[in-house]
Amino acid sequence: MRSSFDHPRRLRRLAVVGGLAATLTLGTVSAAVGGVPAQGSSDAGLTATATGATGATGALKDYDQEIVDRFDSANSVGHIRRLAVNIGPRLNGTPQEREGAEYIGGVLKSYGFDVTLQSWGPVSTKSVAKVTSPNADLPGGPNWQMAASTSAKFTGNDAAVEGRVVYARTGQSAADFPADTAGKIVLMDYSTTASVRNTAVVNAVSQGAIAVILAHPAGNNAPPSFTLTTAQPNIPVMGGGSAHHTWIKDLLDKGPLTLRITTNQYVNPMGTNVIGIRRAVGDPDGTKAPIVMVGAHIDSVLGAPGAHDDASGNGVSLEIARVLSQYPLDKELRIGGFGGEEGGLLGAKAYVNTLTAAERARFVGEWQMDMVGTPYEPARLWALTPNGQSNHVVQEAYNAGARVGFDGLRNCRLGQSDHQAFFDVGIPSSLFIWLDYRPPTPPAVCGPTGGTYVTEPQYHRPTDTMDNISPERLQITLDVVGGAVAHNALNAVTVSAVSDGGRPLAGAPVRADCGNGPRDLGATGADGRLQAVLPHTTCDFTTTVDGRVANERGVSIAGDQAVKMTVDLTKPTISLTTPADGAVFTLGTAATASYRCDDDLAGVATCASTVPDGSALDTSAVGFHEFTVNATDKAGNAADKKVTYQVVYPWKAHFPETMDGKAGSAVPIKFGLGGDRGLDVIADGYPVSQPVACDSGKATGTAEPTVGPGNSKLGYGDGRYNYVWKTDKRWSGTCRTFELKLDDGSSHFTTINLK
C-alpha cells in the first residue's frame, strides 16, 4: 500500500489485545462506519411443508461453498515466498518488478489465462544495490536490496564486488576500523548528518575498503538514499536499513561473513503490469461478457521484500485464479498485477487508461488486494473505498463473509492503492486490507471524513518478510474476498417454486444436477425464490414439496437467468360411469366397469380398480358392493373415487300390494327369486308388520316381528317361496303393512285390511 502524508506512519509497537480469534467475532460495522447489512425479503407467500432432498447424504454443496472449500492459503503462501524470497524486493522500474510480473504471468498461463505483460512509463531513475552471500543464509531472504549512492560506483551485473565484511562503527577515526580492513566490505553506522557520512566513507576508502554499507544502527528504518560530498567513483557505497545492520552484526558474531554486491542505476526505466484474462465461454473475442477483476500490486518499496505489501495480494489473487480456472464461466475473469503502486498508483492508472469506454462499462467490479495477511494483532479486515461509501464490491464481500460465518469485515474511506484508479473511471472497486484502521469518532462518518490508521512495524521495511504473513488471515481473505469474486464470476440464477395455482412456495428445497451428481442449492424464501450461482453448464432442477416433485430438466445455464418450477398440487380427476353410485343389478347380470383418469399437468401415472376398465363387474353375490378407483399422477398427487352398488335377486311377487284379510287368520306371502336360493334369504329380524292408517297408510305404531302358525314360516316349492303370516284377532278393523326384507338388501311390501 502506498504511504500518505495525510496518514503518517506511527512506527510504535502497540500492546497486543486478544488473539486472532478476535477477528472472527468482531461485530458488524455500525452505520457510522458505512456498513451495509444484507436485506432480507418480507414478501408473503404460501409456505410449503417441504420434504425430501435437502441435506441428504451424498449431495454436493452449492457452488459458493464448494469453491470456498477449494481455496487453500498454503498455495498463497507458496506464491508469496516466490515473490518475496526467491525474487526479493521489487522496486518499480527494476528487473525484479519485471521478474515478479513474469512469475505471476507464468502461473496464470498454467491456469489457462491469456497473459499480457504491459510496459508503461518511463518512471523515475532507480539506483539500487543487490546484496547476496555465497556463505551465509541471509535473514529475510537471499536477496537484500539497499540504496546505491549516486556518488559512488555502479558495478553493473558483470562486475560484482565480493568480500569479507568488517564492522567499523561510525568510521570517524582510524581506530574504528579493524587492522585487516583492506580488501573488505565495511559496515558502518549511518548518520543523519551528511558530513559525518562523508567522513566515514572517506576513511573507509583510505583503509582499503572495496565497498561501504552505511546502515541505520537502531530503530526500524528503511534503507536511506544519500549523496556524498566527496565522490567515490571506484567503490560502491550503499545505504542499508536498520534490519540489515542488525542482521549483519548477528552474522558477524557467528563467524566470517562474505557478501556479494552489485549496484545498478536504471535511468528512466519502464514499469511493468501483468494482466491475465480468462475469456467467457460465449465470448472468445472478449467484447461483450461482464468482467470480474481481481488486482494486487507487484512492486515493493526500496529494500523491502514486500511479503505483506504486496506479495500477499498476489498470493490471494493467484489462488482465486487457480480455483476459478476449474469452472467454465460466462463472465470474463481478469487478474491484474500492477507495478508502480508505491510510486503513485502508476501501473493501475496506466492499465485503466487502456480500457475503452465500452470495456469499462462491462466491469462488474474490481476487488483490490493489498496487504491481506499480516499477523499484526491490531489489524482487522477492512474494505476501503475512496469515498467511504459501500458499493457492489463491498456489499458482495459482506455477503460472502455471511456465507462463511465471518462478521469481522468493516468498511470506511481510504484511497492510496490501486482501487483508486478504477474508482476514478466509475468502476466499482474497493481496497481489501488487514490494517489497524481507526474510523472517525461519531458523529463523523466514513463517507465525508474517513479515519486514520496505524501500520504494522514491518510496513515498508526490510523486515516485511515471510514472518509478516499469517496463513490464517490469508485464508479468511480467500473465503471473504475470494468468495465474493467467485460468486460474481458465476452466473446468477433465480430459481422459483410455485404451485400450479401460481402461489409462491416458501421453504421448498432446490437441487440441481449439473452432470456430476445432485447438488443442494438451499431452500426458497418467503417469496418462493432462491438465489444461486452456477457456472456455464446444463442442469436438471428438482424440488420436492409434500411428496410432490417438480422438475425442470436440461436447463442451459449460459449467463444470468431465471428458472421456474411449478409444483403440481392438483389431484388427478376420475370419471366413473359404471357402476354408478346406488346402481342396482340383478344377480348374475352381465355388466361392464367403465371409468377413466385424467391429469392435464403432470399426467396420469396409475389408474386402477378391483377390475380393469372394460372388464366384467362382479354381480355374482347379492348385497351391497363397494367399487373404488385409485389414481396417481406423475407429480405424486393421489385421488380415489368410491361408489356402492347393489346386487339383488330376480324378484317376482305372487301377492298384491294391498289385500283384504281376516284378523286371526294366516296370510300366505308367496314370491319368486328365480330359483331356489335356500331358506336363509330373509334378512335377520324380518319380516315385520306395522299398524298404519287405512286411509293414508301412515304408520300409527311401531313395527314388530311377524310370527307364523305352528312351526311353519318360510318354505319353498313349485318354484316359489311361501311365507305364512299369522295375524292377530285383536287387529280386526285395522290395517297393517307387511315388510319382507331379503338378505340382498331389498324390501318388499304389502298392506292388508283386516276384518
PDB file of N, CA, C and O in Angstrom, residues 232-264:
ATOM      1  N   GLN A 232      32.980   8.961  -4.791  1.00  0.00           N
ATOM      2  CA  GLN A 232      33.788   7.742  -4.686  1.00  0.00           C
ATOM      3  C   GLN A 232      33.561   6.888  -5.928  1.00  0.00           C
ATOM      4  O   GLN A 232      32.818   5.914  -5.925  1.00  0.00           O
ATOM      5  N   PRO A 233      34.198   7.235  -7.016  1.00  0.00           N
ATOM      6  CA  PRO A 233      33.935   6.534  -8.283  1.00  0.00           C
ATOM      7  C   PRO A 233      34.494   5.128  -8.358  1.00  0.00           C
ATOM      8  O   PRO A 233      34.176   4.392  -9.293  1.00  0.00           O
ATOM      9  N   ASN A 234      35.293   4.713  -7.380  1.00  0.00           N
ATOM     10  CA  ASN A 234      35.984   3.422  -7.504  1.00  0.00           C
ATOM     11  C   ASN A 234      35.372   2.301  -6.666  1.00  0.00           C
ATOM     12  O   ASN A 234      35.739   1.145  -6.853  1.00  0.00           O
ATOM     13  N   ILE A 235      34.481   2.641  -5.749  1.00  0.00           N
ATOM     14  CA  ILE A 235      33.851   1.598  -4.941  1.00  0.00           C
ATOM     15  C   ILE A 235      32.357   1.875  -4.849  1.00  0.00           C
ATOM     16  O   ILE A 235      31.925   3.032  -4.905  1.00  0.00           O
ATOM     17  N   PRO A 236      31.537   0.816  -4.709  1.00  0.00           N
ATOM     18  CA  PRO A 236      30.109   1.025  -4.471  1.00  0.00           C
ATOM     19  C   PRO A 236      29.864   1.410  -3.011  1.00  0.00           C
ATOM     20  O   PRO A 236      30.482   0.857  -2.097  1.00  0.00           O
ATOM     21  N   VAL A 237      28.981   2.369  -2.813  1.00  0.00           N
ATOM     22  CA  VAL A 237      28.568   2.797  -1.486  1.00  0.00           C
ATOM     23  C   VAL A 237      27.047   2.717  -1.426  1.00  0.00           C
ATOM     24  O   VAL A 237      26.364   3.166  -2.358  1.00  0.00           O
ATOM     25  N   MET A 238      26.527   2.160  -0.357  1.00  0.00           N
ATOM     26  CA  MET A 238      25.079   1.944  -0.306  1.00  0.00           C
ATOM     27  C   MET A 238      24.547   2.199   1.092  1.00  0.00           C
ATOM     28  O   MET A 238      25.291   2.152   2.086  1.00  0.00           O
ATOM     29  N   GLY A 239      23.239   2.500   1.141  1.00  0.00           N
ATOM     30  CA  GLY A 239      22.554   2.701   2.413  1.00  0.00           C
ATOM     31  C   GLY A 239      21.693   1.500   2.753  1.00  0.00           C
ATOM     32  O   GLY A 239      20.913   1.023   1.917  1.00  0.00           O
ATOM     33  N   GLY A 240      21.827   1.020   3.985  1.00  0.00           N
ATOM     34  CA  GLY A 240      21.065  -0.138   4.427  1.00  0.00           C
ATOM     35  C   GLY A 240      20.094   0.202   5.537  1.00  0.00           C
ATOM     36  O   GLY A 240      20.257   1.186   6.259  1.00  0.00           O
ATOM     37  N   GLY A 241      19.065  -0.587   5.676  1.00  0.00           N
ATOM     38  CA  GLY A 241      18.097  -0.396   6.749  1.00  0.00           C
ATOM     39  C   GLY A 241      18.636  -0.882   8.076  1.00  0.00           C
ATOM     40  O   GLY A 241      19.654  -1.583   8.150  1.00  0.00           O
ATOM     41  N   SER A 242      17.945  -0.535   9.131  1.00  0.00           N
ATOM     42  CA  SER A 242      18.395  -0.959  10.457  1.00  0.00           C
ATOM     43  C   SER A 242      18.356  -2.476  10.596  1.00  0.00           C
ATOM     44  O   SER A 242      19.158  -3.062  11.336  1.00  0.00           O
ATOM     45  N   ALA A 243      17.432  -3.119   9.906  1.00  0.00           N
ATOM     46  CA  ALA A 243      17.403  -4.588   9.946  1.00  0.00           C
ATOM     47  C   ALA A 243      18.669  -5.159   9.330  1.00  0.00           C
ATOM     48  O   ALA A 243      19.233  -6.143   9.842  1.00  0.00           O
ATOM     49  N   HIS A 244      19.131  -4.552   8.242  1.00  0.00           N
ATOM     50  CA  HIS A 244      20.373  -5.027   7.628  1.00  0.00           C
ATOM     51  C   HIS A 244      21.534  -4.890   8.616  1.00  0.00           C
ATOM     52  O   HIS A 244      22.396  -5.781   8.722  1.00  0.00           O
ATOM     53  N   HIS A 245      21.578  -3.758   9.325  1.00  0.00           N
ATOM     54  CA  HIS A 245      22.638  -3.536  10.315  1.00  0.00           C
ATOM     55  C   HIS A 245      22.613  -4.642  11.364  1.00  0.00           C
ATOM     56  O   HIS A 245      23.649  -5.255  11.689  1.00  0.00           O
ATOM     57  N   THR A 246      21.419  -4.918  11.896  1.00  0.00           N
ATOM     58  CA  THR A 246      21.286  -5.946  12.937  1.00  0.00           C
ATOM     59  C   THR A 246      21.648  -7.320  12.402  1.00  0.00           C
ATOM     60  O   THR A 246      22.370  -8.095  13.063  1.00  0.00           O
ATOM     61  N   TRP A 247      21.133  -7.652  11.227  1.00  0.00           N
ATOM     62  CA  TRP A 247      21.380  -8.983  10.662  1.00  0.00           C
ATOM     63  C   TRP A 247      22.877  -9.201  10.401  1.00  0.00           C
ATOM     64  O   TRP A 247      23.416 -10.281  10.673  1.00  0.00           O
ATOM     65  N   ILE A 248      23.556  -8.178   9.835  1.00  0.00           N
ATOM     66  CA  ILE A 248      24.981  -8.328   9.544  1.00  0.00           C
ATOM     67  C   ILE A 248      25.767  -8.499  10.837  1.00  0.00           C
ATOM     68  O   ILE A 248      26.654  -9.366  10.943  1.00  0.00           O
ATOM     69  N   LYS A 249      25.454  -7.680  11.834  1.00  0.00           N
ATOM     70  CA  LYS A 249      26.160  -7.796  13.115  1.00  0.00           C
ATOM     71  C   LYS A 249      25.960  -9.183  13.726  1.00  0.00           C
ATOM     72  O   LYS A 249      26.914  -9.782  14.257  1.00  0.00           O
ATOM     73  N   ASP A 250      24.742  -9.682  13.660  1.00  0.00           N
ATOM     74  CA  ASP A 250      24.479 -11.018  14.216  1.00  0.00           C
ATOM     75  C   ASP A 250      25.259 -12.091  13.463  1.00  0.00           C
ATOM     76  O   ASP A 250      25.784 -13.041  14.075  1.00  0.00           O
ATOM     77  N   LEU A 251      25.330 -11.980  12.156  1.00  0.00           N
ATOM     78  CA  LEU A 251      26.074 -12.957  11.365  1.00  0.00           C
ATOM     79  C   LEU A 251      27.569 -12.871  11.664  1.00  0.00           C
ATOM     80  O   LEU A 251      28.259 -13.901  11.734  1.00  0.00           O
ATOM     81  N   LEU A 252      28.070 -11.651  11.838  1.00  0.00           N
ATOM     82  CA  LEU A 252      29.493 -11.494  12.166  1.00  0.00           C
ATOM     83  C   LEU A 252      29.821 -12.109  13.519  1.00  0.00           C
ATOM     84  O   LEU A 252      30.931 -12.641  13.725  1.00  0.00           O
ATOM     85  N   ASP A 253      28.875 -12.051  14.448  1.00  0.00           N
ATOM     86  CA  ASP A 253      29.096 -12.663  15.758  1.00  0.00           C
ATOM     87  C   ASP A 253      29.242 -14.174  15.656  1.00  0.00           C
ATOM     88  O   ASP A 253      29.847 -14.811  16.544  1.00  0.00           O
ATOM     89  N   LYS A 254      28.701 -14.754  14.606  1.00  0.00           N
ATOM     90  CA  LYS A 254      28.744 -16.210  14.433  1.00  0.00           C
ATOM     91  C   LYS A 254      29.972 -16.663  13.638  1.00  0.00           C
ATOM     92  O   LYS A 254      30.273 -17.858  13.595  1.00  0.00           O
ATOM     93  N   GLY A 255      30.641 -15.732  12.978  1.00  0.00           N
ATOM     94  CA  GLY A 255      31.814 -16.105  12.199  1.00  0.00           C
ATOM     95  C   GLY A 255      31.975 -15.211  10.993  1.00  0.00           C
ATOM     96  O   GLY A 255      31.229 -14.241  10.798  1.00  0.00           O
ATOM     97  N   PRO A 256      32.925 -15.533  10.133  1.00  0.00           N
ATOM     98  CA  PRO A 256      33.169 -14.702   8.951  1.00  0.00           C
ATOM     99  C   PRO A 256      31.934 -14.657   8.043  1.00  0.00           C
ATOM    100  O   PRO A 256      31.225 -15.650   7.880  1.00  0.00           O
ATOM    101  N   LEU A 257      31.718 -13.497   7.452  1.00  0.00           N
ATOM    102  CA  LEU A 257      30.586 -13.292   6.543  1.00  0.00           C
ATOM    103  C   LEU A 257      31.102 -12.695   5.252  1.00  0.00           C
ATOM    104  O   LEU A 257      31.826 -11.687   5.262  1.00  0.00           O
ATOM    105  N   THR A 258      30.707 -13.316   4.143  1.00  0.00           N
ATOM    106  CA  THR A 258      31.056 -12.801   2.824  1.00  0.00           C
ATOM    107  C   THR A 258      29.785 -12.322   2.142  1.00  0.00           C
ATOM    108  O   THR A 258      28.768 -13.022   2.150  1.00  0.00           O
ATOM    109  N   LEU A 259      29.872 -11.151   1.555  1.00  0.00           N
ATOM    110  CA  LEU A 259      28.754 -10.605   0.781  1.00  0.00           C
ATOM    111  C   LEU A 259      29.187 -10.362  -0.652  1.00  0.00           C
ATOM    112  O   LEU A 259      30.378 -10.109  -0.927  1.00  0.00           O
ATOM    113  N   ARG A 260      28.199 -10.450  -1.516  1.00  0.00           N
ATOM    114  CA  ARG A 260      28.427 -10.142  -2.934  1.00  0.00           C
ATOM    115  C   ARG A 260      27.502  -8.991  -3.295  1.00  0.00           C
ATOM    116  O   ARG A 260      26.300  -9.068  -3.062  1.00  0.00           O
ATOM    117  N   ILE A 261      28.054  -7.940  -3.886  1.00  0.00           N
ATOM    118  CA  ILE A 261      27.303  -6.710  -4.111  1.00  0.00           C
ATOM    119  C   ILE A 261      27.370  -6.312  -5.575  1.00  0.00           C
ATOM    120  O   ILE A 261      28.456  -6.312  -6.195  1.00  0.00           O
ATOM    121  N   THR A 262      26.187  -5.993  -6.123  1.00  0.00           N
ATOM    122  CA  THR A 262      26.127  -5.336  -7.436  1.00  0.00           C
ATOM    123  C   THR A 262      25.303  -4.081  -7.266  1.00  0.00           C
ATOM    124  O   THR A 262      24.286  -4.073  -6.559  1.00  0.00           O
ATOM    125  N   THR A 263      25.741  -3.016  -7.898  1.00  0.00           N
ATOM    126  CA  THR A 263      24.980  -1.767  -7.880  1.00  0.00           C
ATOM    127  C   THR A 263      24.659  -1.370  -9.304  1.00  0.00           C
ATOM    128  O   THR A 263      25.491  -1.504 -10.211  1.00  0.00           O
ATOM    129  N   ASN A 264      23.415  -0.906  -9.487  1.00  0.00           N
ATOM    130  CA  ASN A 264      22.955  -0.514 -10.819  1.00  0.00           C
ATOM    131  C   ASN A 264      22.146   0.769 -10.721  1.00  0.00           C
ATOM    132  O   ASN A 264      21.457   1.019  -9.715  1.00  0.00           O
TER     133      ASN A 264
END
